[in-house]
Short mmCIF file of C-alpha atoms in Angstrom, two decimals:
data_model
loop_
_atom_site.label_atom_id
_atom_site.label_comp_id
_atom_site.label_asym_id
_atom_site.label_seq_id
_atom_site.Cartn_x
_atom_site.Cartn_y
_atom_site.Cartn_z
CA MET A 1 -46.79 -97.91 40.85
CA ILE A 2 -45.88 -94.27 39.99
CA ASP A 3 -42.18 -93.68 39.11
CA LYS A 4 -40.46 -90.84 41.35
CA ILE A 5 -39.55 -87.78 39.41
CA TYR A 6 -37.34 -84.79 40.52
CA CYS A 7 -39.11 -81.46 41.52
CA ALA A 8 -37.46 -79.43 38.53
CA GLN A 9 -39.21 -82.07 36.12
CA VAL A 10 -42.78 -80.80 37.29
CA LYS A 11 -44.12 -78.35 34.72
CA PRO A 12 -47.32 -76.30 34.33
CA GLU A 13 -48.11 -78.39 31.35
CA MET A 14 -48.46 -81.44 33.21
CA GLU A 15 -51.68 -80.06 35.21
CA GLY A 16 -54.06 -82.87 36.31
CA GLN A 17 -50.99 -85.52 36.25
CA ARG A 18 -50.17 -87.64 39.13
CA VAL A 19 -46.76 -87.36 40.49
CA LYS A 20 -44.30 -88.77 43.10
CA LEU A 21 -41.77 -86.72 44.61
CA ALA A 22 -38.96 -87.61 47.39
CA GLY A 23 -36.90 -85.10 49.13
CA TRP A 24 -36.53 -82.96 52.30
CA VAL A 25 -38.73 -80.34 53.84
CA TYR A 26 -37.29 -77.03 53.05
CA ARG A 27 -40.00 -74.63 54.11
CA LYS A 28 -43.50 -75.11 55.91
CA ARG A 29 -46.31 -72.96 56.84
CA GLU A 30 -49.97 -73.41 58.06
CA ILE A 31 -52.67 -71.04 56.90
CA LYS A 32 -56.08 -71.87 58.23
CA ASP A 33 -57.13 -75.32 56.94
CA LYS A 34 -53.89 -75.78 54.68
CA VAL A 35 -50.35 -76.97 55.26
CA PHE A 36 -47.94 -75.83 52.55
CA ILE A 37 -44.59 -77.64 52.41
CA VAL A 38 -41.93 -76.61 50.03
CA LEU A 39 -40.07 -79.83 49.12
CA ARG A 40 -36.32 -79.76 48.04
CA ASP A 41 -34.39 -82.09 46.16
CA SER A 42 -31.14 -81.88 44.11
CA SER A 43 -32.89 -80.43 41.19
CA GLY A 44 -34.73 -77.51 43.01
CA ILE A 45 -37.90 -76.92 44.93
CA ILE A 46 -41.46 -77.38 44.39
CA GLN A 47 -44.60 -76.27 46.75
CA THR A 48 -47.08 -78.79 47.96
CA VAL A 49 -50.18 -78.36 49.57
CA PHE A 50 -52.31 -80.48 51.89
CA LYS A 51 -56.05 -80.07 52.77
CA GLU A 52 -58.01 -82.00 54.93
CA GLU A 53 -60.71 -82.25 52.31
CA LEU A 54 -58.23 -84.15 50.04
CA SER A 55 -56.80 -86.50 52.89
CA LYS A 56 -57.28 -86.01 56.45
CA GLU A 57 -54.27 -88.58 57.42
CA ALA A 58 -51.88 -86.59 54.94
CA TYR A 59 -53.08 -83.43 56.25
CA GLU A 60 -52.44 -84.29 60.03
CA THR A 61 -49.04 -86.02 59.11
CA ALA A 62 -48.00 -82.73 57.15
CA LYS A 63 -48.79 -80.65 60.40
CA LYS A 64 -46.55 -82.72 62.41
CA THR A 65 -43.65 -82.89 59.99
CA GLY A 66 -40.57 -80.72 60.57
CA ILE A 67 -38.06 -78.75 58.57
CA GLU A 68 -35.52 -81.16 57.02
CA SER A 69 -37.60 -84.16 57.54
CA SER A 70 -37.16 -86.66 54.69
CA VAL A 71 -40.54 -87.45 52.97
CA ILE A 72 -42.05 -88.97 49.82
CA ILE A 73 -45.23 -87.02 48.51
CA GLU A 74 -47.71 -87.82 46.14
CA GLY A 75 -50.45 -85.65 44.48
CA ILE A 76 -51.99 -83.82 41.40
CA VAL A 77 -50.07 -81.05 39.52
CA LYS A 78 -51.82 -77.92 39.58
CA GLN A 79 -50.89 -74.40 37.85
CA ASP A 80 -50.60 -71.43 40.24
CA LYS A 81 -48.74 -68.50 39.51
CA ARG A 82 -48.18 -67.66 43.08
CA ALA A 83 -46.18 -70.73 43.60
CA PRO A 84 -42.48 -71.11 42.96
CA GLY A 85 -42.18 -72.28 39.25
CA GLY A 86 -45.90 -71.28 38.75
CA VAL A 87 -47.11 -74.90 39.70
CA GLU A 88 -47.61 -76.83 42.89
CA ILE A 89 -48.68 -80.08 44.13
CA GLN A 90 -52.13 -80.77 45.47
CA ALA A 91 -51.12 -83.47 47.83
CA ASP A 92 -53.10 -86.47 49.02
CA LYS A 93 -50.30 -88.58 50.41
CA ILE A 94 -47.14 -88.17 52.40
CA GLU A 95 -44.70 -90.96 53.68
CA VAL A 96 -42.34 -89.60 56.46
CA ILE A 97 -39.07 -91.39 56.23
CA GLN A 98 -37.50 -89.54 59.12
CA ASN A 99 -39.05 -86.71 61.08
CA VAL A 100 -37.02 -84.08 62.29
CA GLU A 101 -38.24 -82.06 65.16
CA PHE A 102 -35.64 -79.34 65.41
CA PHE A 103 -33.02 -78.36 62.79
CA PRO A 104 -30.09 -76.49 64.10
CA ILE A 105 -29.59 -74.14 61.28
CA THR A 106 -31.88 -70.97 61.22
CA LYS A 107 -32.04 -67.88 59.24
CA ASP A 108 -29.76 -65.63 61.65
CA ALA A 109 -26.85 -68.35 61.79
CA SER A 110 -23.49 -66.59 61.76
CA PRO A 111 -20.80 -67.67 59.10
CA GLU A 112 -18.64 -69.37 61.65
CA PHE A 113 -21.42 -71.60 62.86
CA LEU A 114 -22.43 -72.50 59.39
CA LEU A 115 -18.86 -73.60 58.96
CA ASP A 116 -19.10 -75.51 62.16
CA VAL A 117 -22.13 -77.39 60.96
CA ARG A 118 -21.16 -77.42 57.25
CA HIS A 119 -22.17 -81.06 56.94
CA LEU A 120 -25.78 -79.70 57.41
CA HIS A 121 -25.32 -76.47 55.66
CA LEU A 122 -24.52 -78.13 52.57
CA ARG A 123 -28.04 -79.03 52.12
CA SER A 124 -29.07 -75.48 51.50
CA PRO A 125 -30.25 -74.77 47.86
CA LYS A 126 -27.64 -71.80 47.80
CA VAL A 127 -24.89 -73.75 48.82
CA ALA A 128 -26.10 -76.67 46.24
CA ALA A 129 -25.97 -74.10 43.48
CA ILE A 130 -22.38 -73.16 44.06
CA MET A 131 -21.27 -76.91 43.88
CA LYS A 132 -23.64 -77.09 40.70
CA VAL A 133 -21.64 -74.22 39.19
CA LYS A 134 -18.25 -75.73 40.23
CA ALA A 135 -19.25 -79.10 38.80
CA THR A 136 -20.18 -77.45 35.46
CA LEU A 137 -16.93 -75.52 35.18
CA ILE A 138 -14.79 -78.62 35.62
CA GLN A 139 -17.20 -80.27 33.20
CA ALA A 140 -16.58 -77.59 30.78
CA ALA A 141 -12.75 -77.70 31.13
CA ARG A 142 -12.94 -81.54 30.50
CA GLU A 143 -14.93 -80.91 27.14
CA TRP A 144 -12.36 -78.22 26.09
CA LEU A 145 -9.34 -80.18 27.00
CA LEU A 146 -10.55 -83.36 25.15
CA GLN A 147 -11.52 -81.35 22.15
CA ASP A 148 -7.93 -79.80 21.93
CA GLY A 149 -6.24 -83.10 22.46
CA TRP A 150 -4.88 -82.93 26.02
CA TYR A 151 -4.51 -86.29 28.07
CA GLU A 152 -5.52 -86.63 31.52
CA VAL A 153 -3.13 -87.99 33.96
CA PHE A 154 -2.99 -88.87 37.62
CA PRO A 155 -0.10 -87.61 39.63
CA PRO A 156 1.06 -88.57 43.19
CA ILE A 157 -0.29 -86.60 46.19
CA LEU A 158 2.68 -87.98 48.48
CA VAL A 159 6.04 -86.23 47.51
CA THR A 160 9.48 -85.76 48.42
CA GLY A 161 10.37 -82.22 47.56
CA ALA A 162 8.78 -78.71 47.48
CA VAL A 163 7.41 -77.10 44.32
CA GLU A 164 6.41 -73.67 45.66
CA GLY A 165 8.80 -73.34 48.57
CA GLY A 166 9.68 -75.49 51.65
CA ALA A 167 8.11 -73.39 54.06
CA THR A 168 4.53 -74.26 53.04
CA LEU A 169 4.87 -77.93 52.84
CA PHE A 170 2.88 -80.41 55.19
CA LYS A 171 5.37 -82.75 56.38
CA LEU A 172 4.54 -86.45 57.24
CA LYS A 173 5.96 -89.56 58.29
CA TYR A 174 6.20 -92.21 55.25
CA PHE A 175 7.17 -95.45 57.00
CA ASP A 176 10.86 -94.86 57.80
CA LYS A 177 11.17 -91.74 55.58
CA THR A 178 9.88 -88.03 55.40
CA ALA A 179 7.43 -87.28 52.83
CA TYR A 180 5.04 -84.15 52.08
CA LEU A 181 1.65 -83.54 50.79
CA SER A 182 1.72 -82.07 47.18
CA GLN A 183 1.73 -78.46 46.72
CA SER A 184 1.36 -78.79 43.00
CA ALA A 185 1.49 -81.71 40.47
CA GLN A 186 3.71 -79.64 38.07
CA LEU A 187 6.88 -81.61 38.39
CA TYR A 188 5.31 -84.79 37.74
CA LEU A 189 3.35 -83.11 34.75
CA GLU A 190 6.43 -82.22 33.18
CA ALA A 191 7.63 -85.79 33.37
CA ALA A 192 4.59 -86.82 31.65
CA ILE A 193 5.00 -84.62 28.56
CA PHE A 194 7.93 -86.60 27.14
CA GLY A 195 5.46 -89.18 26.13
CA LEU A 196 2.20 -87.32 25.91
CA GLU A 197 3.16 -83.87 24.96
CA LYS A 198 -0.04 -82.17 26.32
CA VAL A 199 -1.24 -83.41 29.78
CA TRP A 200 -3.53 -82.01 32.51
CA SER A 201 -4.47 -83.14 35.79
CA LEU A 202 -7.11 -82.25 38.63
CA THR A 203 -5.79 -82.82 42.09
CA PRO A 204 -5.92 -81.48 45.63
CA SER A 205 -3.06 -79.13 46.38
CA PHE A 206 -1.90 -78.40 50.08
CA ARG A 207 -0.21 -75.31 51.33
CA ALA A 208 0.92 -74.80 54.85
CA GLU A 209 0.31 -71.07 54.50
CA LYS A 210 -0.99 -68.82 57.57
CA SER A 211 -2.48 -66.34 55.13
CA ARG A 212 -6.11 -65.21 56.46
CA THR A 213 -7.13 -63.71 53.03
CA ARG A 214 -10.19 -64.29 51.35
CA ARG A 215 -8.47 -66.17 48.63
CA HIS A 216 -6.36 -68.76 50.58
CA LEU A 217 -7.00 -72.27 51.60
CA THR A 218 -4.61 -74.91 52.99
CA GLU A 219 -6.21 -77.47 50.65
CA PHE A 220 -7.47 -76.56 47.49
CA TRP A 221 -8.37 -78.23 43.93
CA HIS A 222 -6.03 -77.68 41.35
CA LEU A 223 -6.45 -77.90 37.66
CA GLU A 224 -2.94 -77.98 36.03
CA LEU A 225 -1.63 -78.10 32.54
CA GLU A 226 1.74 -78.70 30.93
CA ALA A 227 2.74 -78.82 27.45
CA ALA A 228 5.90 -79.70 25.30
CA TRP A 229 6.92 -77.16 22.57
CA MET A 230 5.12 -74.37 24.01
CA ASP A 231 6.68 -71.07 24.99
CA LEU A 232 4.92 -68.46 27.42
CA TRP A 233 2.84 -66.96 24.74
CA ASP A 234 1.58 -70.41 23.59
CA ILE A 235 0.48 -71.39 27.09
CA MET A 236 -1.11 -68.01 27.58
CA LYS A 237 -3.32 -68.57 24.68
CA VAL A 238 -4.36 -72.08 26.15
CA GLU A 239 -5.18 -70.26 29.49
CA GLU A 240 -7.55 -67.69 28.07
CA GLU A 241 -9.43 -70.07 25.56
CA LEU A 242 -9.71 -72.78 28.36
CA VAL A 243 -11.16 -70.06 30.88
CA SER A 244 -13.35 -68.47 28.18
CA TYR A 245 -14.82 -71.79 27.50
CA MET A 246 -15.35 -72.79 31.11
CA VAL A 247 -17.17 -69.51 31.92
CA GLN A 248 -19.33 -69.13 28.66
CA ARG A 249 -20.41 -72.93 29.02
CA THR A 250 -21.31 -72.39 32.73
CA LEU A 251 -23.10 -69.29 31.89
CA GLU A 252 -25.07 -71.01 29.55
CA ARG A 253 -25.87 -74.10 31.81
CA ARG A 254 -26.23 -72.65 35.21
CA ARG A 255 -27.23 -68.95 34.78
CA SER A 256 -30.25 -69.24 37.24
CA GLU A 257 -27.58 -70.73 39.94
CA ILE A 258 -25.17 -67.78 39.07
CA GLU A 259 -27.87 -65.21 39.36
CA MET A 260 -28.48 -66.29 42.95
CA TYR A 261 -25.21 -64.55 43.69
CA ARG A 262 -24.70 -61.83 41.16
CA LYS A 263 -27.03 -59.90 39.03
CA ASP A 264 -24.57 -58.06 36.84
CA LEU A 265 -23.02 -60.67 34.47
CA THR A 266 -20.92 -58.15 32.47
CA THR A 267 -17.64 -59.58 33.27
CA LEU A 268 -18.57 -63.04 32.62
CA LYS A 269 -20.06 -62.19 29.31
CA ASN A 270 -16.80 -60.18 28.73
CA THR A 271 -14.55 -63.25 29.16
CA GLU A 272 -13.87 -63.92 25.59
CA PRO A 273 -10.21 -64.10 24.13
CA PRO A 274 -7.92 -62.44 23.70
CA PHE A 275 -7.68 -61.09 27.25
CA PRO A 276 -5.67 -58.05 27.87
CA ARG A 277 -1.80 -58.25 28.67
CA ILE A 278 0.10 -55.89 30.62
CA SER A 279 3.80 -56.22 31.76
CA TYR A 280 4.73 -56.30 35.54
CA ASP A 281 6.52 -53.08 34.93
CA GLU A 282 3.24 -51.65 33.51
CA ALA A 283 1.41 -52.87 36.62
CA ILE A 284 3.90 -51.16 38.85
CA ASP A 285 3.38 -48.19 37.10
CA ILE A 286 -0.31 -48.48 37.32
CA LEU A 287 -0.38 -49.11 40.86
CA GLN A 288 1.90 -46.23 41.65
CA SER A 289 -0.23 -43.86 39.96
CA LYS A 290 -3.02 -44.90 42.14
CA GLY A 291 -1.13 -44.22 45.16
CA VAL A 292 -0.15 -47.64 46.17
CA SER A 293 3.13 -47.94 47.94
CA ILE A 294 5.01 -50.50 45.95
CA GLU A 295 8.46 -50.54 44.17
CA TRP A 296 9.81 -52.41 41.10
CA GLY A 297 11.10 -55.98 42.43
CA GLU A 298 8.44 -56.28 45.06
CA ASP A 299 5.72 -59.03 44.81
CA MET A 300 2.05 -57.95 44.45
CA GLY A 301 -0.41 -59.23 47.06
CA ALA A 302 -4.12 -59.39 47.36
CA ASP A 303 -4.38 -55.75 48.28
CA GLU A 304 -2.30 -54.75 45.21
CA GLU A 305 -3.98 -56.99 42.67
CA ARG A 306 -7.39 -55.70 43.96
CA VAL A 307 -6.51 -52.17 42.97
CA LEU A 308 -5.06 -53.51 39.69
CA THR A 309 -8.30 -55.22 38.82
CA GLU A 310 -10.25 -52.03 38.80
CA GLU A 311 -8.67 -51.08 35.52
CA PHE A 312 -10.16 -54.08 33.79
CA ASP A 313 -13.86 -55.39 33.23
CA ARG A 314 -12.65 -59.03 32.10
CA PRO A 315 -9.66 -61.36 33.33
CA PHE A 316 -6.18 -60.11 32.21
CA PHE A 317 -2.56 -61.13 32.12
CA VAL A 318 0.48 -59.80 34.17
CA TYR A 319 3.68 -61.25 32.53
CA GLY A 320 7.43 -60.75 33.03
CA TYR A 321 7.81 -60.74 37.02
CA PRO A 322 11.07 -60.28 38.60
CA LYS A 323 13.00 -63.58 38.97
CA HIS A 324 13.72 -63.34 42.71
CA ILE A 325 9.71 -63.28 43.64
CA LYS A 326 9.13 -66.35 41.41
CA ALA A 327 9.81 -70.12 41.93
CA PHE A 328 13.07 -71.80 40.81
CA TYR A 329 11.76 -73.64 37.78
CA MET A 330 10.70 -70.47 35.77
CA LYS A 331 12.58 -69.87 32.68
CA GLU A 332 14.98 -66.67 32.79
CA ASP A 333 14.06 -64.18 30.25
CA PRO A 334 16.76 -64.01 27.90
CA SER A 335 16.14 -60.38 26.86
CA ASP A 336 16.20 -59.52 30.77
CA PRO A 337 17.98 -61.90 33.15
CA ARG A 338 16.20 -59.98 35.92
CA LYS A 339 12.89 -61.32 34.97
CA VAL A 340 11.28 -64.72 34.28
CA LEU A 341 9.25 -65.96 31.49
CA ALA A 342 5.96 -65.98 33.80
CA ALA A 343 2.28 -64.70 33.69
CA ASP A 344 -0.35 -64.64 35.91
CA MET A 345 -3.98 -64.38 35.12
CA LEU A 346 -6.09 -62.07 37.18
CA ALA A 347 -9.88 -61.98 37.64
CA PRO A 348 -11.53 -58.58 37.82
CA GLU A 349 -13.88 -57.05 40.46
CA GLY A 350 -11.00 -57.39 43.00
CA TYR A 351 -10.39 -61.16 42.82
CA GLY A 352 -6.91 -61.07 41.64
CA GLU A 353 -4.84 -64.08 40.58
CA ILE A 354 -6.74 -67.25 39.52
CA ILE A 355 -3.82 -68.73 37.28
CA GLY A 356 -0.13 -68.70 37.95
CA GLY A 357 1.91 -69.93 34.87
CA SER A 358 5.26 -69.76 33.08
CA GLN A 359 7.68 -71.25 30.78
CA ARG A 360 9.82 -73.76 32.59
CA GLU A 361 13.54 -73.65 32.71
CA ASP A 362 14.69 -76.32 30.24
CA ASP A 363 18.50 -75.97 30.40
CA TYR A 364 20.10 -78.30 33.20
CA ASP A 365 23.01 -75.93 34.13
CA LYS A 366 20.65 -73.03 34.81
CA LEU A 367 17.93 -75.10 36.70
CA VAL A 368 20.63 -76.34 39.09
CA GLN A 369 21.94 -73.03 39.53
CA ARG A 370 18.45 -71.72 40.44
CA ILE A 371 18.00 -74.61 42.91
CA LEU A 372 21.10 -73.69 44.60
CA GLU A 373 20.28 -70.04 44.70
CA GLU A 374 16.93 -70.99 46.65
CA GLY A 375 19.00 -72.78 49.10
CA MET A 376 17.81 -76.30 48.13
CA ASP A 377 19.59 -79.48 47.46
CA PRO A 378 19.81 -80.33 43.76
CA LYS A 379 19.74 -84.27 45.03
CA ASP A 380 16.30 -83.73 46.09
CA TYR A 381 15.41 -83.15 42.55
CA GLU A 382 17.60 -85.62 40.70
CA TRP A 383 14.90 -87.23 38.93
CA TYR A 384 13.40 -83.62 37.98
CA LEU A 385 17.01 -82.62 36.56
CA ASP A 386 17.09 -85.96 34.50
CA LEU A 387 14.28 -84.38 32.39
CA ARG A 388 16.92 -81.80 31.31
CA LYS A 389 19.34 -84.47 30.45
CA TYR A 390 17.57 -86.70 28.13
CA GLY A 391 15.78 -84.83 25.15
CA SER A 392 14.86 -81.56 26.88
CA VAL A 393 12.51 -79.29 25.11
CA PRO A 394 11.02 -75.84 25.47
CA HIS A 395 7.64 -76.48 27.57
CA SER A 396 5.34 -74.28 29.64
CA GLY A 397 2.42 -74.94 31.98
CA PHE A 398 0.19 -73.32 34.64
CA GLY A 399 -2.14 -74.12 37.47
CA LEU A 400 -5.66 -72.92 38.13
CA GLY A 401 -7.19 -72.49 41.59
CA VAL A 402 -10.59 -74.11 40.94
CA GLU A 403 -12.08 -72.43 44.22
CA ARG A 404 -10.74 -68.91 43.20
CA ILE A 405 -12.49 -69.21 39.82
CA VAL A 406 -15.64 -70.11 41.41
CA ALA A 407 -15.52 -67.23 44.02
CA TRP A 408 -15.23 -64.73 41.09
CA ILE A 409 -17.98 -66.18 39.12
CA LEU A 410 -20.31 -66.10 42.04
CA ASN A 411 -19.05 -62.97 43.58
CA LEU A 412 -18.31 -64.95 46.80
CA ASP A 413 -16.72 -62.92 49.81
CA HIS A 414 -14.38 -66.08 50.60
CA VAL A 415 -12.89 -69.21 48.67
CA ARG A 416 -13.97 -71.07 51.62
CA TRP A 417 -17.52 -71.16 50.40
CA ALA A 418 -16.48 -72.56 47.09
CA THR A 419 -15.40 -76.00 48.55
CA LEU A 420 -17.20 -78.73 50.29
CA PHE A 421 -15.38 -78.77 53.60
CA PRO A 422 -13.02 -75.86 53.80
CA ARG A 423 -9.56 -76.22 55.28
CA THR A 424 -7.95 -73.13 56.78
CA PRO A 425 -5.07 -72.76 59.30
CA THR A 426 -8.02 -72.53 62.03
CA ARG A 427 -10.46 -74.97 60.58
CA LEU A 428 -10.12 -78.85 60.26
CA TYR A 429 -13.67 -79.87 61.45
CA PRO A 430 -15.94 -81.06 60.06
#
């Protein structure tokens, strides 16, 4: 019995060897007395050819086999420069596991239709390439975090209060109480630093935002870090080293997948620390000099960030934002009470924010005051305030939007393509 191997394992130097492959019919064409089936599996594709002279039974079966049929094919490896990868299989045996007479996705399918049949679209090699890049980015993140002494923790998804503002909370009934889906694991990570000092988590986060920009989802994957004894500048150094490692390792391991989406790799290769740093004040000056209508104190949205990224050929930081446009937990800048010790990392080429981070407010009284200023009830944050009563220390953290960094690396036109089943204000199916 021949053991099954993957398509990508078949190499030209294996010429003359008999192999068994299992997968799905990706492409099919008939030319005179030959049937060509391009087989795909999770590793890639390979061309197989059926001839009546090799096996009439296999040839006739191949003729009747439709696109996306699941099959097991056996044959002899033969070098052929015209074939994908320079090799094909001279097939003499095909077992059809399930024949598909008509597959609903065609080359002219619209983006909305592809999202309607996302469960089928996921089998496309180009979609698989996105998911491979995403998996490799997370693998690289884990490697770096392990090497740098960070502990992975597993915070709750059901929570009782807001992190990023009550207007974007998804509310649900929790027995006889009200609960919400987590917007961020941050507050729980802050609790964990008192025992572990440097912690991280990878969780889904939920934002009931009705934003319809190319960088918003209502459910996204959130890589978050929190560390004791670090100020804003310390955590920015962590961010750039982590992101650089993620990008460079992924570029090494998934270059062929990345090049399916972008040919120019300059900005990815440039992703080496230290990243440029500009103040919010400088960012406003740059935008105004380029004709953007924005005043000091206003938040920068997707349009403003896109213009700002034109000035850079790698990720960069904007730091020192006005206090009133940032979250309650960010520490006031002691040198300028109008500002907070916060920094966002922006990706070049128009992609904008991929990380939001800050030094956290570690003073109990100041944190209570900020909660009140935001119109929230300190009682809802009693446990969080306890962290400032029992051994409070300077600490900082950040959250990285996984789909956003994938979208930048692959030059995608929307973050919805960077997740298995995107959730937006208008899409909950499939």
